[in-house]
CSV table of C-alpha atoms in Angstrom, one decimal:
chain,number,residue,atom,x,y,z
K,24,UNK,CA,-12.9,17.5,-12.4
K,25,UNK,CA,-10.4,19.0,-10.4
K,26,UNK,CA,-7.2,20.6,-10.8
K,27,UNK,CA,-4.2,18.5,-11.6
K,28,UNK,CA,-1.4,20.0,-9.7
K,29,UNK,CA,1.9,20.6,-10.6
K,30,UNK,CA,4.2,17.6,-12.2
K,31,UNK,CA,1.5,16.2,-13.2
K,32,UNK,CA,-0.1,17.6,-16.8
K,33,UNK,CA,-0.3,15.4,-20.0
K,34,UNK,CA,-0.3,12.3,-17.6
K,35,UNK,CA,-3.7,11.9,-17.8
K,36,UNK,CA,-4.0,10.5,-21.7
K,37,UNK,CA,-1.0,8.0,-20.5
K,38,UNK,CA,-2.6,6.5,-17.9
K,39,UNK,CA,-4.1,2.7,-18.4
K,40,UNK,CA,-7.6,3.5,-16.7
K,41,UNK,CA,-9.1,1.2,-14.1
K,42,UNK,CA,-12.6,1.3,-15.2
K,43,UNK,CA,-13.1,2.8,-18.9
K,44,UNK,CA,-11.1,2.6,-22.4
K,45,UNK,CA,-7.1,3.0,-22.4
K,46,UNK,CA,-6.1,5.8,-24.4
K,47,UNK,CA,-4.1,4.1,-27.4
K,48,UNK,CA,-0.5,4.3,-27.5
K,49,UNK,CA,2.2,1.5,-27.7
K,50,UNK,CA,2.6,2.2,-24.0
K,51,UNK,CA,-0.4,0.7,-22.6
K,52,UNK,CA,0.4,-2.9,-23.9
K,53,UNK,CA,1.0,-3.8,-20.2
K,54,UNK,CA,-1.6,-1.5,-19.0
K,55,UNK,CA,-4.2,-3.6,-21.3
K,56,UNK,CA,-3.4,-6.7,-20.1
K,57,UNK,CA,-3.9,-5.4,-16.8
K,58,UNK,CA,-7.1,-4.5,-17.5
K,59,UNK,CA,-8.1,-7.6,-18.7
K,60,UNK,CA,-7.0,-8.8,-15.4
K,61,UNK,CA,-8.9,-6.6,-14.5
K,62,UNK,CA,-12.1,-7.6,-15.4
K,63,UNK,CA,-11.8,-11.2,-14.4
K,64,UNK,CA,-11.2,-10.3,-11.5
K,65,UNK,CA,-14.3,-7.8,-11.4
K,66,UNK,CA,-15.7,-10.8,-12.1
K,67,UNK,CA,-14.3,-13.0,-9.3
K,68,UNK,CA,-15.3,-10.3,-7.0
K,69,UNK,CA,-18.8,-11.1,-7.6
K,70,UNK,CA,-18.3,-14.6,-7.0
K,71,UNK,CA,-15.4,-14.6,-4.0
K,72,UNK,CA,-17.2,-11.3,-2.4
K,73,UNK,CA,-20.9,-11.8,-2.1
K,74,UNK,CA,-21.3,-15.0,-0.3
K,75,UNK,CA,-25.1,-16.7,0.1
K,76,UNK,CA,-26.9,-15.2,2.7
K,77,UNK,CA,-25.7,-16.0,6.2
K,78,UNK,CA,-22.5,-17.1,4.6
K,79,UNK,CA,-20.3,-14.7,6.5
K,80,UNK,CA,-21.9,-15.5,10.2
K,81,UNK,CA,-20.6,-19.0,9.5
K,82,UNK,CA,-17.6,-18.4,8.4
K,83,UNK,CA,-17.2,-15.9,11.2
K,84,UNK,CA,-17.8,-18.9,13.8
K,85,UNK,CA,-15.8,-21.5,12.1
K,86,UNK,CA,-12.1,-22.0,12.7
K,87,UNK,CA,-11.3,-20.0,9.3
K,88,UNK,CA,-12.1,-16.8,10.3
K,89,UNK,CA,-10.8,-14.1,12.8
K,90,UNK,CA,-13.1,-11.7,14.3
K,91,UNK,CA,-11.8,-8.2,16.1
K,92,UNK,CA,-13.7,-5.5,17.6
K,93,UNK,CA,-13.3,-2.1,16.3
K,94,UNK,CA,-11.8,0.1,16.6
K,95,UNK,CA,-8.4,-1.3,15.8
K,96,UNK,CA,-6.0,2.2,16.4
K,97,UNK,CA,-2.5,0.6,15.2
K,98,UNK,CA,-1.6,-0.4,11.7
K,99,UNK,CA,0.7,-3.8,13.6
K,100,UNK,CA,-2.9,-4.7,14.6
K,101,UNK,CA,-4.5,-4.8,11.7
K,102,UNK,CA,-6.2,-7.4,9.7
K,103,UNK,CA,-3.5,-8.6,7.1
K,104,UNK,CA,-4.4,-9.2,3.4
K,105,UNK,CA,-2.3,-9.6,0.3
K,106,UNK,CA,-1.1,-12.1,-2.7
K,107,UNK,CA,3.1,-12.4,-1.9
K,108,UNK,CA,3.8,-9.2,-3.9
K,109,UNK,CA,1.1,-6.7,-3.2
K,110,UNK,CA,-0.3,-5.8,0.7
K,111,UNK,CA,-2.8,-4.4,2.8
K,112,UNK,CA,-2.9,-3.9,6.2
K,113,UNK,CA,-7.3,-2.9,7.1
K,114,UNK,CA,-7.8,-1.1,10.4
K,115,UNK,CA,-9.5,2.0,11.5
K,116,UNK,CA,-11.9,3.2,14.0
K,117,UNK,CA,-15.0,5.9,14.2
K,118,UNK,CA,-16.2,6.5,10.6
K,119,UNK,CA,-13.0,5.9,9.0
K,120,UNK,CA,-12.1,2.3,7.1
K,121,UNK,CA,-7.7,2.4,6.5
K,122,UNK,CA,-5.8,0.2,4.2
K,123,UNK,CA,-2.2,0.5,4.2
K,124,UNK,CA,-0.5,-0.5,1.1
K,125,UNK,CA,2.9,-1.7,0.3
K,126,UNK,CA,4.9,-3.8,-2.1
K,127,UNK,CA,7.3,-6.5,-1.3
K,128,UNK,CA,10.0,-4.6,-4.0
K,129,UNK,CA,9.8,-1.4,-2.0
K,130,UNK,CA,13.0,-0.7,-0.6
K,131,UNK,CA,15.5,2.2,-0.3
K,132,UNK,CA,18.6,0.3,-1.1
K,133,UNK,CA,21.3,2.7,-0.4
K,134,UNK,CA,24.4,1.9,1.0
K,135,UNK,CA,25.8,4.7,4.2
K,136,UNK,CA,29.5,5.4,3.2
K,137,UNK,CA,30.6,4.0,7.1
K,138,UNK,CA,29.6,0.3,5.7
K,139,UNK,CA,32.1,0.4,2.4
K,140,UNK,CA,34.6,1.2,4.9
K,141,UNK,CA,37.1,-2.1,4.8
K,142,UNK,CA,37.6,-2.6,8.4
K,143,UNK,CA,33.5,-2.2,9.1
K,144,UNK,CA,33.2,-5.8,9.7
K,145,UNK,CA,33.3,-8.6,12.6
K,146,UNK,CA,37.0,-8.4,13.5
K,147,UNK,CA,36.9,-4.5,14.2
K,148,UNK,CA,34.4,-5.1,16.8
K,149,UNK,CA,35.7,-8.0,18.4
K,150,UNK,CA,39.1,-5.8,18.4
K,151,UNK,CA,37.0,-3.1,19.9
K,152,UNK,CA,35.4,-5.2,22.5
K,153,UNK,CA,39.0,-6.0,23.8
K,154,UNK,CA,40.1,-2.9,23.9
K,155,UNK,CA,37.2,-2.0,25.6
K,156,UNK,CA,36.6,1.1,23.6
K,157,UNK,CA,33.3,1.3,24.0
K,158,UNK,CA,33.1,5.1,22.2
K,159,UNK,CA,34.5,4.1,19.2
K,160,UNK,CA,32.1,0.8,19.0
K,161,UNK,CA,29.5,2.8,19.4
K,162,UNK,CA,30.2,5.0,16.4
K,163,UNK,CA,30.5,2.9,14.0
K,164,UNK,CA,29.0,0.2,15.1
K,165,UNK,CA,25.6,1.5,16.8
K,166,UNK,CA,25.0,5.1,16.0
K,167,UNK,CA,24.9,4.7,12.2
K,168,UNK,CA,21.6,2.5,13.1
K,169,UNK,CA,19.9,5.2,14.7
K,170,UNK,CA,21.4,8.3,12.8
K,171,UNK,CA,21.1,7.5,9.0
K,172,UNK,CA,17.7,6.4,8.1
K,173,UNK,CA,18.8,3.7,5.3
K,174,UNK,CA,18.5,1.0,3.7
K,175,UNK,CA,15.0,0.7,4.5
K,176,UNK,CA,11.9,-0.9,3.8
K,177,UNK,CA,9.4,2.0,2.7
K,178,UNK,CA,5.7,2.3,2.7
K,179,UNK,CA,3.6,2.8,0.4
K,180,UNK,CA,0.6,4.8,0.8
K,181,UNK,CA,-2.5,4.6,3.4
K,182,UNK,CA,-6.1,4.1,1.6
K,183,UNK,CA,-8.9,6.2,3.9
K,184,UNK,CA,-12.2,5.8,3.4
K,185,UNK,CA,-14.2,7.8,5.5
K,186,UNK,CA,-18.2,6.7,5.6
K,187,UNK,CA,-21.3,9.1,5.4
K,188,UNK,CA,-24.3,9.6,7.5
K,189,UNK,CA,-21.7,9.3,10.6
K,190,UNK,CA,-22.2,5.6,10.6
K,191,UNK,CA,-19.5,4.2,13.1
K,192,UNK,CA,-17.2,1.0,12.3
K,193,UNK,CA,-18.2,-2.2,14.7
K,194,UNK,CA,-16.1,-4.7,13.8
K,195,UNK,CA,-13.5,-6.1,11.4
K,196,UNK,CA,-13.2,-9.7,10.1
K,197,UNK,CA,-10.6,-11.9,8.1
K,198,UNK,CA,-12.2,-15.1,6.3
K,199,UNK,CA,-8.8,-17.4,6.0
K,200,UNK,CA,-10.6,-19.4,3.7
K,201,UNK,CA,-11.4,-17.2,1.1
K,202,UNK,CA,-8.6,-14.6,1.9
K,203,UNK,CA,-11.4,-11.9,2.4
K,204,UNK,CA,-10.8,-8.9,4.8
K,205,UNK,CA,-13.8,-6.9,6.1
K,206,UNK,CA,-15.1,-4.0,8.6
K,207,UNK,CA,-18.7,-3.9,9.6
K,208,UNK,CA,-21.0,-1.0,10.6
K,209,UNK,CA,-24.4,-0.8,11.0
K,210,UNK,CA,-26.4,-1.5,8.4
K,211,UNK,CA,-23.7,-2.1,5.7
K,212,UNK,CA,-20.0,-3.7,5.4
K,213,UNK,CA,-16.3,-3.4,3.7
K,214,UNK,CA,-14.9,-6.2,2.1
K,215,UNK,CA,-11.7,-6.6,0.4
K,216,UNK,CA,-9.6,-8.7,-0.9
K,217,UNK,CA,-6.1,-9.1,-3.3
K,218,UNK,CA,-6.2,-10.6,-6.5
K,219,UNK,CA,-3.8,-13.7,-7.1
K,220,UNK,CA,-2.5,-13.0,-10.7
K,221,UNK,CA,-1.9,-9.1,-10.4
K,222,UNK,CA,-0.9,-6.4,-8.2
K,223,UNK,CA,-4.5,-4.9,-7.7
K,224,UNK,CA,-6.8,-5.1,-4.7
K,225,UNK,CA,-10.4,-5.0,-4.6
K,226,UNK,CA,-12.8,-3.2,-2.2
K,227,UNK,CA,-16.9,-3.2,-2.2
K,228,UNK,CA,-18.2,-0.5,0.2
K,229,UNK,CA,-22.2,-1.7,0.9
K,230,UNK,CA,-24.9,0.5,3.2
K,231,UNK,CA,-23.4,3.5,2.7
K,232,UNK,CA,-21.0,6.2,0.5
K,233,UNK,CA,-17.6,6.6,1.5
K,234,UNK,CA,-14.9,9.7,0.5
K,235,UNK,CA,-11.7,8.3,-0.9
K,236,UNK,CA,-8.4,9.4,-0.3
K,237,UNK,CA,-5.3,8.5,-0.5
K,238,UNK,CA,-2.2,9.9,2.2
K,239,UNK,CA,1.4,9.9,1.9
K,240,UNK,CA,3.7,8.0,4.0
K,241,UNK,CA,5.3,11.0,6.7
K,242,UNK,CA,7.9,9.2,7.4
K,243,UNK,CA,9.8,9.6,3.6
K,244,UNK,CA,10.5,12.8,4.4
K,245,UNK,CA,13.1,11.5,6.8
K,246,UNK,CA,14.8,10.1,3.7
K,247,UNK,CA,14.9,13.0,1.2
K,248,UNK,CA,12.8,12.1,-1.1
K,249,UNK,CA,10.4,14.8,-2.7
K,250,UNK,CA,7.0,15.7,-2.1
K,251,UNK,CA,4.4,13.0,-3.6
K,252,UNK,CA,2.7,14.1,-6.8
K,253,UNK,CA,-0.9,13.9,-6.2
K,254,UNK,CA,-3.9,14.2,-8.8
K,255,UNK,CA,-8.2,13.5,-9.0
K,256,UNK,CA,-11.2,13.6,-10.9
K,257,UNK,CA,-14.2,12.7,-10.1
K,258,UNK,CA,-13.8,9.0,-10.1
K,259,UNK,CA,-10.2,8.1,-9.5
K,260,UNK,CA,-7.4,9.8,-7.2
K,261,UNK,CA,-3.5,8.8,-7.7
K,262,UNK,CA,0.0,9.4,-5.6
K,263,UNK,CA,3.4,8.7,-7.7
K,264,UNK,CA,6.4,8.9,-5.3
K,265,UNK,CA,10.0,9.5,-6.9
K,266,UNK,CA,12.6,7.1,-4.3
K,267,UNK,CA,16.0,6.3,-4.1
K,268,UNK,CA,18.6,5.1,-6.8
K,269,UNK,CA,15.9,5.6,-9.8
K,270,UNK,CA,12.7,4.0,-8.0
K,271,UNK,CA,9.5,5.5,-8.5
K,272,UNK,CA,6.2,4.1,-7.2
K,273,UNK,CA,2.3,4.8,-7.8
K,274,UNK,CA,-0.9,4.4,-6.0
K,275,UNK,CA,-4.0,5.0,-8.2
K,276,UNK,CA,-7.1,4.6,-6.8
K,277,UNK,CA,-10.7,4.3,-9.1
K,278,UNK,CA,-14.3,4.0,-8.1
K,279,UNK,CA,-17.7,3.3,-9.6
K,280,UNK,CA,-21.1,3.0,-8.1
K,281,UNK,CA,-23.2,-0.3,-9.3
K,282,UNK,CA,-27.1,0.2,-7.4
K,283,UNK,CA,-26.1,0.5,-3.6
K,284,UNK,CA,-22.6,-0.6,-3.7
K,285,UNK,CA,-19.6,1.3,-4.1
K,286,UNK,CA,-17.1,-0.8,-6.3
K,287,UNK,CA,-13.2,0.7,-5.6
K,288,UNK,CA,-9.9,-0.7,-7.4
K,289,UNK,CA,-6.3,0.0,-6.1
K,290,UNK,CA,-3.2,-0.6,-8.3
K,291,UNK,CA,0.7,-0.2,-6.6
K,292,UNK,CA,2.8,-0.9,-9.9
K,293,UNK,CA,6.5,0.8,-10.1
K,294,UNK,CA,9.4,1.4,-12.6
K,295,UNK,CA,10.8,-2.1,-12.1
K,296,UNK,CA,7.4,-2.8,-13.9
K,297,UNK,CA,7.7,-0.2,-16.5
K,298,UNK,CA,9.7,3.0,-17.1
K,299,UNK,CA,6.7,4.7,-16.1
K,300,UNK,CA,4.7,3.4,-13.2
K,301,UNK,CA,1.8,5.7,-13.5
K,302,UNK,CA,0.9,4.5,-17.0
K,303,UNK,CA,0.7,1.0,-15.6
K,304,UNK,CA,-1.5,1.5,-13.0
């Protein structure tokens, strides 16, 4: 197991685990009925994942499914999965699958003291335009766009899995019907999909092993916010991000191995879930 770092001790008794027995604790009443969830929809995953043989080719040739050649280098061109509330966004390139997560309810909400001012409003710029005062439009109207970084939408963290043996991605694929991403490589595949009923999405990593980790979002240093806490053991790996206005967000991340697959579950949950967003994953 390794060393939780700082910010983090005590958590790890609180926290409703993926895979394995909650702790007990008057807490985890949501964080066991998200395990339930949980494990029907381990169970769906069975089902909705592992198609009949030849399954996939078909739906890869029908009109349901979208087929891309890898790599795919931008996050905008990414295959797009998600149920309303919870998203991923599954691209990558070379050895490395990515999954870029967000939540619809992410959002720095601040309000820049220049838009309480009374006159910031349609009538000061068409006063503006007439007196042709360009400068002045500019200021208020134009350069608080570009100068203060909020209200925003914010990201929430970027999913890496990086695969063994050097094995090289060759394609990625998006089954419309069954709302099932994947990536392909030789001799083995990445599917993934979101459940419908909770905010968890599920990944099956076949033909090889793949290193999990999970990476900050740079750009929320541009807003102030702290440094990430981070934390691992051997099975799970988790990011919790402190925001704006009281909003605090986690990633968690757990794995198991079943024969040659390697099952993974990701949670996003935050404080409008629960006072402590960690607990809930």
């Amino acid at each position: 197991m390794r060393d939780r770092p700082a910010g983090t001790t005590g958590r790890r008794q609180h926290r409703g685990r993926l895979f394995g027995p909650l702790h007990g604790g008057r807490s985890h009443v949501k964080a066991a009925r998200l395990s339930f969830a949980l494990v029907a929809a381990w169970l769906a995953l069975n089902v909705v994942i592992q198609p009949p043989v030849g399954a996939r080719q078909e739906a890869a040739a029908s009109e349901w499914a979208l087929r891309l050649n890898a790599p795919i280098s931008t996050w905008d061109e990414a295959i797009p999965l998600g149920n309303g509330l919870t998203g991923g966004l599954l691209w990558g390139g070379d050895s490395t699958v990515r999954l870029s997560l967000d939540r619809g309810d992410l959002w720095d909400l601040r309000t820049p003291d220049i838009y309480k001012e009374p006159d910031w409003n349609y009538a000061t710029i068409q006063r503006l335009v007439a007196e042709r005062n360009q400068r002045e439009l500019v200021r208020r109207f134009d350069a608080p766009f570009e100068e203060i970084p909020y209200p925003t939408k914010l990201p929430g963290a970027r999913l890496e899995l990086t695969l063994d043996d050097g094995k090289r991605l060759t394609s990625f694929d998006l089954d419309l019907k069954r709302a099932v991403g994947g990536a392909s490589f030789e001799g083995g595949e990445v599917t993934a999909f979101f459940s419908a009923i909770e905010p968890v999405a599920m990944l099956r990593v076949s033909g090889s092993r793949a290193c999990l980790r999970i990476v900050a979002p740079a750009a929320l240093s541009k807003l102030g916010y702290p440094p990430a806490r981070t934390g691992a053991t051997d099975a799970s790996t988790w990011l919790e991000q402190e925001a704006a206005l009281g909003l605090s967000y986690a990633v968690h991340v757990e794995s198991r191995v079943v024969g040659a697959t390697t099952e993974i579950a990701v949670s996003v949950t935050t404080s409008r879930d629960g006072a402590r967003p960690l607990a809930l994953a």
